[in-house]
Structure formats: C-alpha cells, structure tokens
Amino acid sequence: MTQPHIVIIGGGAGGLELATRLGNKLGRKGKARITLIDRNHTHIWKPLLHEVATGTLDVEIDQLSYRAHAAAHGFDFQLGSLTGIKREQQQVILAPVLGDDGEEVLASRALQYDYLVLAIGSVSNHFNTAGVAQHCIFLDSPAQANRFHRHLLDAYLKLNSPGHPKDTLNIAIVGAGATGVELAAELYHAAAELNLYGFDDLRKDRLNISLIEAGPRILPALPERIANSALKELQKLGVKVRTSTKVTAANAAGLQLGDEHLEAELMVWAAGIKAPDFLASLDGLATNRLNQLLVNPKLQTTNDSRIYAIGDCAGFPLPDGKWVPPRAQSAHQMASLVARNILAEFSGKPLQDFKYNDHGSLISLSRFGTVGSLMGNLVGGAMMIEGRIARLAYISLYRMHQVALHGWIKMLVISLVARINRIVRPRLKLH
Ligand SMILES: Cc1cc2nc3c(=O)[nH]c(=O)nc-3n(C[C@H](O)[C@H](O)[C@H](O)COP(=O)(O)OP(=O)(O)OC[C@H]3O[C@@H](n4cnc5c(N)ncnc54)[C@H](O)[C@@H]3O)c2cc1C
C-alpha cells in the first residue's frame, strides 16, 4: 500500500515545526511520506531578521539547512516555489528553479498530495504607495535583510571616508510596529559595535534615524504603557519618532510626507503585512482582504478540508471580530494543532478546534532594554514586564522554536556554541 503524502509548503516559524513533528511521528515510522517545500535552502527564524539587517546576527551561523534537518527528522525536502494548485487533481505546481546566472536548474513541476498544508507566511504591504517598491527595502526574507546590511555597510564606508559631503547617515523606517521599533534600536547598537572595528568616526550623533508612523502612537498593537516605555527609550537613543505622519511617496533621495520631503539614504518599509497576492486566486480558495486563506476551526481551508493553512497566510477570525495576529506565537500554536489534527485523521479520532492563546508581546530594544506584556492565567491577565525578566522572556521565544525543532539537548548545545562564538568571532558581521 502506498503511504499517504503530506506536503507542507513553507518552512518558516510554523511550517518547519510542523514538518519536524510529523516527520518524527509519522515519517520515521513509515506511516506517511512528508515533503517540505521552501524556496530557500536554509531556514532562519523570521523575528531575527532585523538583527540580520544590522549585522548583529550572522545568518551563516544561525541558519538551519532544510536538507540536513529533514534527513534527521524523517521527512523529505524539496527546493521550490509554489505558484498554484490544482485541487481536483490534488497537485501543487512549483515554479522552475533557476541558478545564479538565470539558467534553469529544475523545470516547473507538479507534485501530488493527499494532505496539503500552506505555511508560506506574509510579505510587506506597501498599499501601492508610489516609489516604495523601487526605493525601500523590506525585511521579508533573509536575502532582503542581507541586502539592507550590505547597503548599511556601504553607507558607513562613505560616511567614514575623508571629504564625504554629509555629516550624518539618514535612515528612515516606515512603520512603528514591532519590526520598525526593534530595527531602530538595533541600528544604534550596531553603530556602537562598529566603533570597535575601525569605524571610529561613527559617533551616535552621526546616525539620524527617523521612525515614521501613520497612526497616533508607536506599537499600536500593544498596550499604551508599553508603547510609552519603548518611546522613551527610543527618544533617549536619539530616534526621531514621528507619529500621525503618512508617507505619500518614496524616491531615490528620500520620502515624501505630504508637502515635506525627508532626506534619507536608506529606507525600510515595515508598515503592515499581507499574504502573497497569488493566494487570492488559488484555485477558488476563499481569502480575506489581506489575501489570507480563510480557515475553519480545525484550520482547514473553508472550501477544501484536505488543505490546511497556518501562520501569517491563514485568516482565522477571533470572537472580537479581529483576526489572529501575524506572529510567531500564532504560527507555533497553529502548527501544533495541525500536527495533532493530521495525527487524529490517521488514527480515526475527532479533530480538535483551534483556540488562540495570546501569551503577550515583547519588544527588544537591543541591548538598551526589552519591554512587553505577559498574558495568561499565571499572571492573571496582562502584566507589563521590563528589563532582565523581559529580556529572558524575549530570548525564550526563540529558544522554544529551537526546542520544537531540535529538542532540549541540542538547543542547549546550540546556545553554548553561540556563546563561544561571541568570544571567538567579531561581535557583528563586518562584510
Ligand atoms: C523583523 C521581524 C521581527 C518580528 N518579530 C516578531 C516577534 O518578536 N514576535 C513574534 O511573535 N513575531 C514577530 N515577527 C512576525 C513573525 O516572524 C511571523 O509572524 C512568523 O514568522 C510567521 O510564521 P509563518 O510560518 O507563517 O511564516 P514565515 O516564518 O515567514 O515562513 C514562511 C516560509 O515560507 C517560505 N515561502 C514563502 N513563499 C513561498 C512560496 N511561494 N513557495 C515556497 N516557499 C515559500 C519562506 O521562504 C519561509 O521559509 C517578526 C517579523 C519580522 C519581519
């Protein structure tokens, strides 16, 4: 008898945890064939991308090879990018894989599935603002974060060169959600570290960072007390925070804020997300206005029970009329439930309903502090935390992702290696 084939598209915060769990439970025992497909060869946890962008985290060290991980956990990995599905035939369609020089390495393929899980995440939403796609950098993928890092180093080189006409490096970040706020603080940290490596003219006052937010306050998704605490910290660092300010266009020299032009050599767009556009026409699957695939309480897409969707690309309505927020903790919780439901399908047990548990939000202001809230029965509602406890809670989010992938022992070994690397390697990526 042929084994059922479970295909998971997207090896991010949700998809990789799911593939690992199903590989361990079903793949290793020969009860099912599990194939993970991702457009990249390696995985890096997305909430770390702002650290990749500033160079404070070296992606070469922290990334995980899908192929090696798959071999150790009982699933297959295929490199590929989803472009469509044929629900009648139960097939996914993958784009051709191109080499560095644009030559075709693998032709377009169709792959048969018995169960399909879509976990392809989200992309930045620039709301068709003129010039943004051409002139702003997005932190949607490791490649984009690396691109920002290269531009940043080039800008520092120019600033540090004799006779450079400008006194300051102007960086504009659009969107004061978690990504924008964390990036702003991390940039000050990176500049301070660069002073140790020959950029000794890079004083804090030569960094001019503007954080622009259309809404009335920063961190709109978080309680006001936390936002105020983060705001004070950003202002102490020197970040120019501009709320109630709308970006109307971007060009090579900066951002247009209505009638005002804000000069910037580097511009990052971090103002909102949406699921990739092609999901809105994915063989009739229903979506919301952010292109997220509508799912039922079992996390199956509303018009096809063989197709599950998890993480940022899934639209799950909450009782208060909002949607489950696009966060790593949501992707993790959804991956856990879909793993349980697929295992239940295999053993003929009833499927369970998804219940989103908001464990709170944490914002890292790099080495300058961490603020956030913890939620839950343990603390009796929402509790604001700051300082060391908040830092520990923030780090534990990544550690829990590593535990889900590797187990406790390997996670501890990886943490130890990271500590050793901090002694033997430069404190930030310098190339
Ligand atoms: C800078 C930054 C900081 C963040 N900080 C936090 C935080 O502190 N806390 C928090 O909870 N959340 C944070 N988030 C949000 C969090 O990263 C996401 O909510 C989470 O990663 C979503 O998980 P996912 O599995 O849905 O998608 P992702 O983790 O984005 O994974 C999607 C995967 O799908 C692959 N893929 C995409 N398209 C295709 C395709 N067509 N074919 C094949 N593969 C494809 C991608 O390569 C990727 O591996 C942050 C996000 C960013 C950008």
CSV table of C-alpha atoms and ligand atoms in Angstrom, one decimal:
chain,number,residue,atom,x,y,z
A,1,MET,CA,0.0,0.0,0.0
A,2,THR,CA,1.4,3.5,-0.9
A,3,GLN,CA,1.9,5.8,2.0
A,4,PRO,CA,-0.3,8.9,2.2
A,5,HIS,CA,1.7,12.0,1.1
A,6,ILE,CA,1.6,15.1,3.3
A,7,VAL,CA,3.0,18.2,1.5
A,8,ILE,CA,3.9,21.3,3.5
A,9,ILE,CA,4.7,24.5,1.6
A,10,GLY,CA,6.9,27.0,3.5
A,11,GLY,CA,9.5,26.1,6.2
A,12,GLY,CA,9.1,29.1,8.5
A,13,ALA,CA,8.1,29.5,12.1
A,14,GLY,CA,5.0,27.3,11.5
A,15,GLY,CA,5.8,25.0,8.6
A,16,LEU,CA,9.2,23.8,9.8
A,17,GLU,CA,7.9,23.0,13.3
A,18,LEU,CA,5.1,21.0,11.7
A,19,ALA,CA,7.3,19.1,9.2
A,20,THR,CA,9.6,18.2,12.1
A,21,ARG,CA,6.8,17.0,14.3
A,22,LEU,CA,5.1,15.0,11.6
A,23,GLY,CA,8.4,13.6,10.4
A,24,ASN,CA,9.2,12.4,13.9
A,25,LYS,CA,5.8,10.9,14.5
A,26,LEU,CA,4.8,9.5,11.0
A,27,GLY,CA,7.7,9.8,8.6
A,28,ARG,CA,10.2,7.9,10.8
A,29,LYS,CA,7.7,5.1,11.4
A,30,GLY,CA,6.9,4.8,7.7
A,31,LYS,CA,3.3,5.7,8.3
A,32,ALA,CA,3.3,8.7,5.8
A,33,ARG,CA,5.6,10.4,3.4
A,34,ILE,CA,6.1,14.1,4.4
A,35,THR,CA,7.6,16.6,2.0
A,36,LEU,CA,8.5,20.1,3.0
A,37,ILE,CA,8.9,22.6,0.1
A,38,ASP,CA,10.6,26.0,0.6
A,39,ARG,CA,12.0,28.5,-1.9
A,40,ASN,CA,15.2,28.8,0.1
A,41,HIS,CA,17.8,26.1,1.1
A,42,THR,CA,18.0,27.3,4.6
A,43,HIS,CA,15.8,28.5,7.5
A,44,ILE,CA,16.3,31.5,9.7
A,45,TRP,CA,13.6,32.4,12.3
A,46,LYS,CA,11.9,35.5,10.8
A,47,PRO,CA,11.8,37.6,14.1
A,48,LEU,CA,15.6,37.6,13.9
A,49,LEU,CA,15.7,39.4,10.5
A,50,HIS,CA,16.2,42.9,11.9
A,51,GLU,CA,19.4,41.6,13.6
A,52,VAL,CA,20.5,40.1,10.3
A,53,ALA,CA,19.8,43.5,8.7
A,54,THR,CA,22.1,45.3,11.1
A,55,GLY,CA,24.7,42.6,11.2
A,56,THR,CA,24.4,41.9,14.9
A,57,LEU,CA,23.4,38.3,13.9
A,58,ASP,CA,25.3,36.4,11.3
A,59,VAL,CA,22.9,34.4,9.2
A,60,GLU,CA,25.7,32.0,8.2
A,61,ILE,CA,25.9,30.8,11.8
A,62,ASP,CA,22.2,30.8,12.9
A,63,GLN,CA,20.6,29.3,9.8
A,64,LEU,CA,19.5,25.7,9.6
A,65,SER,CA,19.9,23.6,6.4
A,66,TYR,CA,16.5,22.2,5.4
A,67,ARG,CA,18.0,19.1,3.8
A,68,ALA,CA,20.1,18.2,6.8
A,69,HIS,CA,17.2,18.8,9.2
A,70,ALA,CA,14.9,16.7,7.0
A,71,ALA,CA,17.3,13.8,6.9
A,72,ALA,CA,17.5,13.8,10.7
A,73,HIS,CA,13.7,14.0,11.3
A,74,GLY,CA,12.1,11.6,8.8
A,75,PHE,CA,10.8,14.0,6.1
A,76,ASP,CA,11.9,15.0,2.6
A,77,PHE,CA,12.9,18.5,1.5
A,78,GLN,CA,12.4,19.9,-2.0
A,79,LEU,CA,13.6,23.3,-3.1
A,80,GLY,CA,10.8,25.0,-4.9
A,81,SER,CA,8.4,28.0,-5.0
A,82,LEU,CA,4.6,27.4,-5.0
A,83,THR,CA,2.8,29.2,-7.9
A,84,GLY,CA,-0.5,27.4,-7.9
A,85,ILE,CA,-2.6,24.3,-7.0
A,86,LYS,CA,-5.0,22.1,-8.9
A,87,ARG,CA,-7.5,21.0,-6.2
A,88,GLU,CA,-9.3,18.4,-8.4
A,89,GLN,CA,-6.1,16.6,-9.2
A,90,GLN,CA,-4.6,17.2,-5.7
A,91,GLN,CA,-1.5,18.7,-7.1
A,92,VAL,CA,0.8,21.7,-6.2
A,93,ILE,CA,2.6,23.5,-9.0
A,94,LEU,CA,6.1,24.7,-8.4
A,95,ALA,CA,7.9,27.3,-10.5
A,96,PRO,CA,11.2,26.4,-12.3
A,97,VAL,CA,14.3,26.6,-10.1
A,98,LEU,CA,16.8,29.0,-11.6
A,99,GLY,CA,20.6,29.0,-11.0
A,100,ASP,CA,22.7,32.1,-10.1
A,101,ASP,CA,23.1,33.0,-13.8
A,102,GLY,CA,19.4,32.6,-14.5
A,103,GLU,CA,19.7,29.2,-16.2
A,104,GLU,CA,17.0,26.6,-15.5
A,105,VAL,CA,18.2,24.1,-12.9
A,106,LEU,CA,14.8,22.4,-12.4
A,107,ALA,CA,11.8,22.7,-14.7
A,108,SER,CA,8.4,23.6,-13.4
A,109,ARG,CA,6.9,20.6,-11.5
A,110,ALA,CA,3.6,19.2,-10.3
A,111,LEU,CA,3.6,17.3,-7.0
A,112,GLN,CA,0.8,15.0,-5.8
A,113,TYR,CA,-0.6,15.4,-2.3
A,114,ASP,CA,-3.1,13.6,0.0
A,115,TYR,CA,-2.9,16.4,2.6
A,116,LEU,CA,-1.6,19.9,1.9
A,117,VAL,CA,-0.5,22.5,4.4
A,118,LEU,CA,0.1,26.0,3.2
A,119,ALA,CA,2.5,27.9,5.5
A,120,ILE,CA,4.1,30.5,3.2
A,121,GLY,CA,4.0,33.5,5.6
A,122,SER,CA,3.4,37.1,4.5
A,123,VAL,CA,5.1,40.0,2.7
A,124,SER,CA,5.2,43.7,3.5
A,125,ASN,CA,2.1,45.6,2.5
A,126,HIS,CA,3.1,49.0,0.9
A,127,PHE,CA,-0.5,49.8,-0.1
A,128,ASN,CA,0.7,50.7,-3.6
A,129,THR,CA,2.4,53.9,-2.3
A,130,ALA,CA,4.3,55.4,-5.2
A,131,GLY,CA,8.0,54.6,-5.5
A,132,VAL,CA,8.1,52.4,-2.3
A,133,ALA,CA,8.7,49.1,-4.2
A,134,GLN,CA,11.6,50.6,-6.1
A,135,HIS,CA,13.3,52.6,-3.3
A,136,CYS,CA,12.5,51.0,0.1
A,137,ILE,CA,13.9,47.8,1.5
A,138,PHE,CA,11.6,45.3,3.1
A,139,LEU,CA,12.5,42.8,5.8
A,140,ASP,CA,10.5,39.9,4.3
A,141,SER,CA,13.3,37.4,3.8
A,142,PRO,CA,17.0,36.7,4.7
A,143,ALA,CA,18.0,37.9,1.2
A,144,GLN,CA,16.4,41.3,1.8
A,145,ALA,CA,17.8,41.6,5.3
A,146,ASN,CA,21.3,40.8,3.9
A,147,ARG,CA,20.7,43.4,1.2
A,148,PHE,CA,20.0,46.0,3.8
A,149,HIS,CA,23.1,45.0,5.7
A,150,ARG,CA,25.3,45.5,2.6
A,151,HIS,CA,23.8,48.9,1.9
A,152,LEU,CA,24.3,49.9,5.5
A,153,LEU,CA,28.0,48.9,5.4
A,154,ASP,CA,28.5,50.8,2.2
A,155,ALA,CA,26.8,53.9,3.7
A,156,TYR,CA,29.1,53.7,6.7
A,157,LEU,CA,32.1,53.4,4.5
A,158,LYS,CA,31.1,56.5,2.6
A,159,LEU,CA,30.4,58.4,5.8
A,160,ASN,CA,33.7,57.5,7.2
A,161,SER,CA,35.7,58.4,4.1
A,162,PRO,CA,37.6,61.8,4.1
A,163,GLY,CA,35.9,64.5,2.2
A,164,HIS,CA,32.4,62.9,2.3
A,165,PRO,CA,30.0,65.8,1.9
A,166,LYS,CA,27.5,64.7,4.5
A,167,ASP,CA,27.8,64.7,8.3
A,168,THR,CA,25.1,62.2,9.0
A,169,LEU,CA,23.7,59.0,7.7
A,170,ASN,CA,20.0,59.4,7.3
A,171,ILE,CA,17.9,56.3,7.7
A,172,ALA,CA,14.1,56.3,7.5
A,173,ILE,CA,12.0,53.5,8.9
A,174,VAL,CA,8.3,53.4,7.9
A,175,GLY,CA,6.0,51.7,10.4
A,176,ALA,CA,6.4,51.8,14.2
A,177,GLY,CA,5.2,48.3,14.8
A,178,ALA,CA,7.5,45.8,16.5
A,179,THR,CA,9.7,45.4,13.4
A,180,GLY,CA,10.3,49.2,12.9
A,181,VAL,CA,10.9,49.8,16.6
A,182,GLU,CA,13.3,46.9,17.1
A,183,LEU,CA,15.2,47.8,13.9
A,184,ALA,CA,15.7,51.4,15.1
A,185,ALA,CA,17.2,50.4,18.4
A,186,GLU,CA,19.3,47.6,16.8
A,187,LEU,CA,20.8,50.2,14.4
A,188,TYR,CA,22.2,52.2,17.3
A,189,HIS,CA,23.7,49.0,18.8
A,190,ALA,CA,25.3,48.1,15.5
A,191,ALA,CA,26.8,51.6,15.1
A,192,ALA,CA,28.3,51.4,18.6
A,193,GLU,CA,29.8,48.0,17.8
A,194,LEU,CA,31.3,49.3,14.5
A,195,ASN,CA,33.3,51.8,16.5
A,196,LEU,CA,35.3,48.8,17.8
A,197,TYR,CA,36.2,47.8,14.2
A,198,GLY,CA,37.8,50.8,12.6
A,199,PHE,CA,34.7,53.0,12.1
A,200,ASP,CA,35.9,55.2,14.9
A,201,ASP,CA,34.3,58.3,13.5
A,202,LEU,CA,30.9,56.8,13.7
A,203,ARG,CA,29.5,58.7,16.7
A,204,LYS,CA,26.0,58.3,17.8
A,205,ASP,CA,25.1,61.8,16.7
A,206,ARG,CA,26.1,61.0,13.1
A,207,LEU,CA,23.3,58.5,12.9
A,208,ASN,CA,20.0,60.2,12.0
A,209,ILE,CA,17.1,57.7,12.3
A,210,SER,CA,13.5,58.7,11.7
A,211,LEU,CA,10.7,56.3,12.6
A,212,ILE,CA,7.5,57.3,10.8
A,213,GLU,CA,4.1,56.1,11.8
A,214,ALA,CA,0.8,56.9,10.2
A,215,GLY,CA,-1.2,56.2,13.4
A,216,PRO,CA,-1.3,58.4,16.6
A,217,ARG,CA,1.2,56.3,18.5
A,218,ILE,CA,4.0,53.7,18.2
A,219,LEU,CA,3.3,50.0,18.7
A,220,PRO,CA,-0.4,50.3,18.0
A,221,ALA,CA,-1.0,46.6,18.7
A,222,LEU,CA,0.5,46.8,22.2
A,223,PRO,CA,-0.9,48.4,25.4
A,224,GLU,CA,-0.2,52.1,25.7
A,225,ARG,CA,2.0,51.7,28.8
A,226,ILE,CA,4.4,49.5,26.8
A,227,ALA,CA,4.4,51.8,23.9
A,228,ASN,CA,5.2,54.8,26.1
A,229,SER,CA,8.1,52.9,27.7
A,230,ALA,CA,9.5,52.0,24.3
A,231,LEU,CA,9.0,55.6,23.1
A,232,LYS,CA,11.1,57.0,26.0
A,233,GLU,CA,13.9,54.5,25.3
A,234,LEU,CA,13.9,55.3,21.5
A,235,GLN,CA,14.0,59.1,22.2
A,236,LYS,CA,16.9,58.6,24.7
A,237,LEU,CA,18.8,56.9,21.9
A,238,GLY,CA,18.1,59.8,19.5
A,239,VAL,CA,15.5,58.2,17.2
A,240,LYS,CA,13.2,60.9,15.7
A,241,VAL,CA,9.7,59.4,16.2
A,242,ARG,CA,7.1,61.0,14.0
A,243,THR,CA,3.5,59.7,14.6
A,244,SER,CA,0.4,60.7,12.7
A,245,THR,CA,2.6,61.1,9.6
A,246,LYS,CA,1.7,59.5,6.3
A,247,VAL,CA,4.3,58.6,3.7
A,248,THR,CA,2.8,59.6,0.3
A,249,ALA,CA,5.7,58.5,-1.9
A,250,ALA,CA,9.3,57.4,-2.0
A,251,ASN,CA,12.1,58.4,-4.4
A,252,ALA,CA,15.8,57.9,-4.6
A,253,ALA,CA,16.5,60.8,-2.3
A,254,GLY,CA,14.0,60.0,0.5
A,255,LEU,CA,10.4,60.0,1.5
A,256,GLN,CA,7.6,62.4,0.6
A,257,LEU,CA,5.5,63.2,3.7
A,258,GLY,CA,2.7,65.2,2.1
A,259,ASP,CA,4.4,68.5,1.2
A,260,GLU,CA,7.5,67.8,3.1
A,261,HIS,CA,10.5,65.8,1.7
A,262,LEU,CA,12.5,63.8,4.2
A,263,GLU,CA,16.0,63.1,3.0
A,264,ALA,CA,17.2,59.5,3.5
A,265,GLU,CA,20.0,57.4,2.1
A,266,LEU,CA,18.4,54.2,3.4
A,267,MET,CA,14.7,53.5,3.7
A,268,VAL,CA,13.0,50.5,5.2
A,269,TRP,CA,9.3,49.8,4.8
A,270,ALA,CA,7.8,47.9,7.8
A,271,ALA,CA,4.3,49.2,7.8
A,272,GLY,CA,1.9,46.3,7.7
A,273,ILE,CA,1.8,42.9,6.1
A,274,LYS,CA,-0.4,40.9,3.7
A,275,ALA,CA,-0.3,37.3,2.5
A,276,PRO,CA,1.2,36.9,-1.0
A,277,ASP,CA,-1.1,38.2,-3.8
A,278,PHE,CA,-1.3,34.9,-5.7
A,279,LEU,CA,-3.2,33.4,-2.8
A,280,ALA,CA,-6.3,35.5,-3.7
A,281,SER,CA,-6.7,33.4,-6.9
A,282,LEU,CA,-5.5,30.0,-5.6
A,283,ASP,CA,-8.0,27.7,-7.4
A,284,GLY,CA,-11.0,29.1,-5.7
A,285,LEU,CA,-9.8,29.1,-2.1
A,286,ALA,CA,-11.5,31.8,-0.1
A,287,THR,CA,-9.4,34.7,1.3
A,288,ASN,CA,-9.9,37.9,3.3
A,289,ARG,CA,-8.8,41.4,2.2
A,290,LEU,CA,-5.2,40.6,3.3
A,291,ASN,CA,-5.1,37.6,0.9
A,292,GLN,CA,-5.0,35.3,3.9
A,293,LEU,CA,-6.7,31.9,3.3
A,294,LEU,CA,-9.9,31.6,5.3
A,295,VAL,CA,-9.7,28.6,7.7
A,296,ASN,CA,-12.3,26.8,9.8
A,297,PRO,CA,-11.8,26.0,13.5
A,298,LYS,CA,-9.8,22.8,12.5
A,299,LEU,CA,-7.5,25.1,10.5
A,300,GLN,CA,-8.7,23.5,7.2
A,301,THR,CA,-9.3,26.0,4.4
A,302,THR,CA,-13.1,26.8,4.3
A,303,ASN,CA,-13.6,25.2,0.9
A,304,ASP,CA,-11.3,22.2,1.0
A,305,SER,CA,-10.8,20.0,4.0
A,306,ARG,CA,-7.7,18.4,2.5
A,307,ILE,CA,-5.9,21.7,2.6
A,308,TYR,CA,-4.8,23.3,5.9
A,309,ALA,CA,-3.3,26.8,6.3
A,310,ILE,CA,-1.3,28.1,9.2
A,311,GLY,CA,0.7,31.1,10.3
A,312,ASP,CA,0.7,34.5,8.6
A,313,CYS,CA,-1.0,33.2,5.5
A,314,ALA,CA,-4.1,31.9,7.4
A,315,GLY,CA,-7.1,34.0,8.2
A,316,PHE,CA,-8.7,32.8,11.4
A,317,PRO,CA,-11.4,35.1,12.8
A,318,LEU,CA,-11.4,35.8,16.6
A,319,PRO,CA,-14.6,36.3,18.6
A,320,ASP,CA,-14.0,40.1,18.8
A,321,GLY,CA,-14.1,40.4,15.0
A,322,LYS,CA,-10.3,40.7,14.7
A,323,TRP,CA,-8.0,38.1,13.1
A,324,VAL,CA,-5.4,36.0,14.8
A,325,PRO,CA,-2.3,38.3,14.6
A,326,PRO,CA,0.6,37.6,12.3
A,327,ARG,CA,3.1,36.5,15.0
A,328,ALA,CA,5.5,33.7,15.6
A,329,GLN,CA,3.5,32.5,18.6
A,330,SER,CA,0.3,32.2,16.3
A,331,ALA,CA,2.3,30.2,13.7
A,332,HIS,CA,3.7,28.0,16.5
A,333,GLN,CA,0.2,27.3,18.0
A,334,MET,CA,-1.3,26.6,14.6
A,335,ALA,CA,1.5,24.2,13.7
A,336,SER,CA,0.9,22.3,16.9
A,337,LEU,CA,-2.8,22.0,16.3
A,338,VAL,CA,-2.5,20.9,12.7
A,339,ALA,CA,0.1,18.3,13.7
A,340,ARG,CA,-2.5,17.0,16.3
A,341,ASN,CA,-5.3,17.1,13.7
A,342,ILE,CA,-3.4,15.3,11.0
A,343,LEU,CA,-2.3,12.6,13.5
A,344,ALA,CA,-6.0,12.4,14.6
A,345,GLU,CA,-7.0,11.9,10.9
A,346,PHE,CA,-4.5,9.0,10.7
A,347,SER,CA,-5.9,7.3,13.8
A,348,GLY,CA,-9.6,8.0,13.0
A,349,LYS,CA,-10.0,10.3,16.1
A,350,PRO,CA,-12.1,13.5,16.0
A,351,LEU,CA,-10.2,16.7,15.0
A,352,GLN,CA,-9.8,19.5,17.6
A,353,ASP,CA,-10.6,23.2,17.3
A,354,PHE,CA,-8.0,25.9,17.3
A,355,LYS,CA,-8.0,28.3,20.2
A,356,TYR,CA,-5.6,31.2,20.1
A,357,ASN,CA,-3.8,32.0,23.3
A,358,ASP,CA,-2.2,35.4,23.4
A,359,HIS,CA,0.8,35.0,25.6
A,360,GLY,CA,1.7,38.7,25.3
A,361,SER,CA,4.1,40.7,23.2
A,362,LEU,CA,7.7,41.6,23.8
A,363,ILE,CA,9.7,44.3,22.1
A,364,SER,CA,13.5,44.1,22.1
A,365,LEU,CA,15.3,47.5,22.1
A,366,SER,CA,18.5,45.6,21.5
A,367,ARG,CA,21.0,45.9,24.4
A,368,PHE,CA,19.2,49.1,25.5
A,369,GLY,CA,16.3,47.2,27.0
A,370,THR,CA,13.2,45.0,26.5
A,371,VAL,CA,9.6,45.9,27.2
A,372,GLY,CA,6.5,43.9,26.9
A,373,SER,CA,3.5,42.3,28.4
A,374,LEU,CA,2.8,38.7,29.5
A,375,MET,CA,-0.7,37.4,29.4
A,376,GLY,CA,-2.4,34.4,30.8
A,377,ASN,CA,-3.8,32.7,33.8
A,378,LEU,CA,-0.4,32.5,35.5
A,379,VAL,CA,-0.2,36.3,35.9
A,380,GLY,CA,-4.0,36.9,36.0
A,381,GLY,CA,-4.5,38.9,32.8
A,382,ALA,CA,-1.9,41.3,31.2
A,383,MET,CA,1.2,42.2,33.1
A,384,MET,CA,3.8,44.7,31.9
A,385,ILE,CA,7.4,43.5,32.2
A,386,GLU,CA,10.7,45.3,31.6
A,387,GLY,CA,14.4,44.8,32.0
A,388,ARG,CA,16.1,41.5,32.6
A,389,ILE,CA,12.9,39.5,33.0
A,390,ALA,CA,11.5,40.8,29.7
A,391,ARG,CA,14.9,40.1,28.0
A,392,LEU,CA,14.8,36.5,29.3
A,393,ALA,CA,11.2,36.1,28.1
A,394,TYR,CA,12.1,37.5,24.7
A,395,ILE,CA,15.1,35.1,24.3
A,396,SER,CA,13.0,32.2,25.4
A,397,LEU,CA,10.6,32.7,22.4
A,398,TYR,CA,13.5,31.8,20.1
A,399,ARG,CA,14.7,29.0,22.4
A,400,MET,CA,11.2,27.5,22.3
A,401,HIS,CA,11.3,27.5,18.5
A,402,GLN,CA,14.7,25.7,18.7
A,403,VAL,CA,13.3,23.2,21.2
A,404,ALA,CA,10.4,22.4,18.8
A,405,LEU,CA,13.0,21.8,16.0
A,406,HIS,CA,15.8,20.1,17.8
A,407,GLY,CA,14.7,19.1,21.3
A,408,TRP,CA,16.1,20.4,24.6
A,409,ILE,CA,19.6,18.9,24.5
A,410,LYS,CA,20.5,20.1,21.0
A,411,MET,CA,19.0,23.5,21.8
A,412,LEU,CA,21.3,23.8,24.8
A,413,VAL,CA,24.3,22.8,22.7
A,414,ILE,CA,23.4,25.4,20.1
A,415,SER,CA,23.1,28.1,22.8
A,416,LEU,CA,26.5,27.1,24.1
A,417,VAL,CA,28.1,27.3,20.7
A,418,ALA,CA,26.5,30.8,20.2
A,419,ARG,CA,28.1,31.9,23.5
A,420,ILE,CA,31.5,30.5,22.4
A,421,ASN,CA,31.1,32.3,19.1
A,422,ARG,CA,30.6,35.6,20.9
A,423,ILE,CA,34.1,35.1,22.3
A,424,VAL,CA,35.9,33.9,19.2
A,425,ARG,CA,34.2,35.8,16.4
A,426,PRO,CA,33.7,39.5,15.7
A,427,ARG,CA,30.7,41.0,17.6
A,428,LEU,CA,28.9,41.8,14.4
A,429,LYS,CA,29.0,40.8,10.7
A,430,LEU,CA,31.5,43.1,9.0
A,431,HIS,CA,31.2,42.1,5.3
B,1,LIG,C1,11.8,41.8,11.6
B,1,LIG,C2,10.7,41.0,12.1
B,1,LIG,C3,10.6,40.8,13.5
B,1,LIG,C4,9.5,40.1,14.1
B,1,LIG,N1,9.4,39.9,15.4
B,1,LIG,C5,8.5,39.1,16.0
B,1,LIG,C6,8.4,38.9,17.4
B,1,LIG,O1,9.2,39.5,18.1
B,1,LIG,N2,7.4,38.1,17.9
B,1,LIG,C7,6.5,37.5,17.1
B,1,LIG,O2,5.7,36.7,17.6
B,1,LIG,N3,6.6,37.7,15.7
B,1,LIG,C8,7.5,38.5,15.1
B,1,LIG,N4,7.5,38.7,13.8
B,1,LIG,C9,6.5,38.0,13.0
B,1,LIG,C10,6.9,36.6,12.7
B,1,LIG,O3,8.1,36.5,12.2
B,1,LIG,C11,5.9,35.9,11.8
B,1,LIG,O4,4.6,36.1,12.2
B,1,LIG,C12,6.1,34.4,11.6
B,1,LIG,O5,7.4,34.2,11.1
B,1,LIG,C13,5.1,33.8,10.7
B,1,LIG,O6,5.4,32.4,10.6
B,1,LIG,P1,5.0,31.7,9.2
B,1,LIG,O7,5.4,30.2,9.4
B,1,LIG,O8,3.5,32.0,8.9
B,1,LIG,O9,5.8,32.4,8.1
B,1,LIG,P2,7.4,32.6,7.9
B,1,LIG,O10,8.1,32.3,9.2
B,1,LIG,O11,7.6,33.9,7.2
B,1,LIG,O12,7.8,31.4,6.9
B,1,LIG,C14,7.3,31.3,5.6
B,1,LIG,C15,8.2,30.4,4.8
B,1,LIG,O13,7.6,30.2,3.5
B,1,LIG,C16,8.6,30.3,2.5
B,1,LIG,N5,7.9,30.7,1.3
B,1,LIG,C17,7.3,31.9,1.1
B,1,LIG,N6,6.7,31.9,-0.1
B,1,LIG,C18,6.9,30.6,-0.7
B,1,LIG,C19,6.5,30.0,-1.9
B,1,LIG,N7,5.7,30.6,-2.8
B,1,LIG,N8,6.9,28.8,-2.1
B,1,LIG,C20,7.7,28.1,-1.2
B,1,LIG,N9,8.0,28.6,0.0
B,1,LIG,C21,7.6,29.9,0.2
B,1,LIG,C22,9.6,31.3,3.0
B,1,LIG,O14,10.9,31.1,2.4
B,1,LIG,C23,9.6,31.0,4.5
B,1,LIG,O15,10.6,30.0,4.9
B,1,LIG,C24,8.5,39.5,13.2
B,1,LIG,C25,8.7,39.6,11.8
B,1,LIG,C26,9.7,40.4,11.3
B,1,LIG,C27,9.8,40.5,9.8
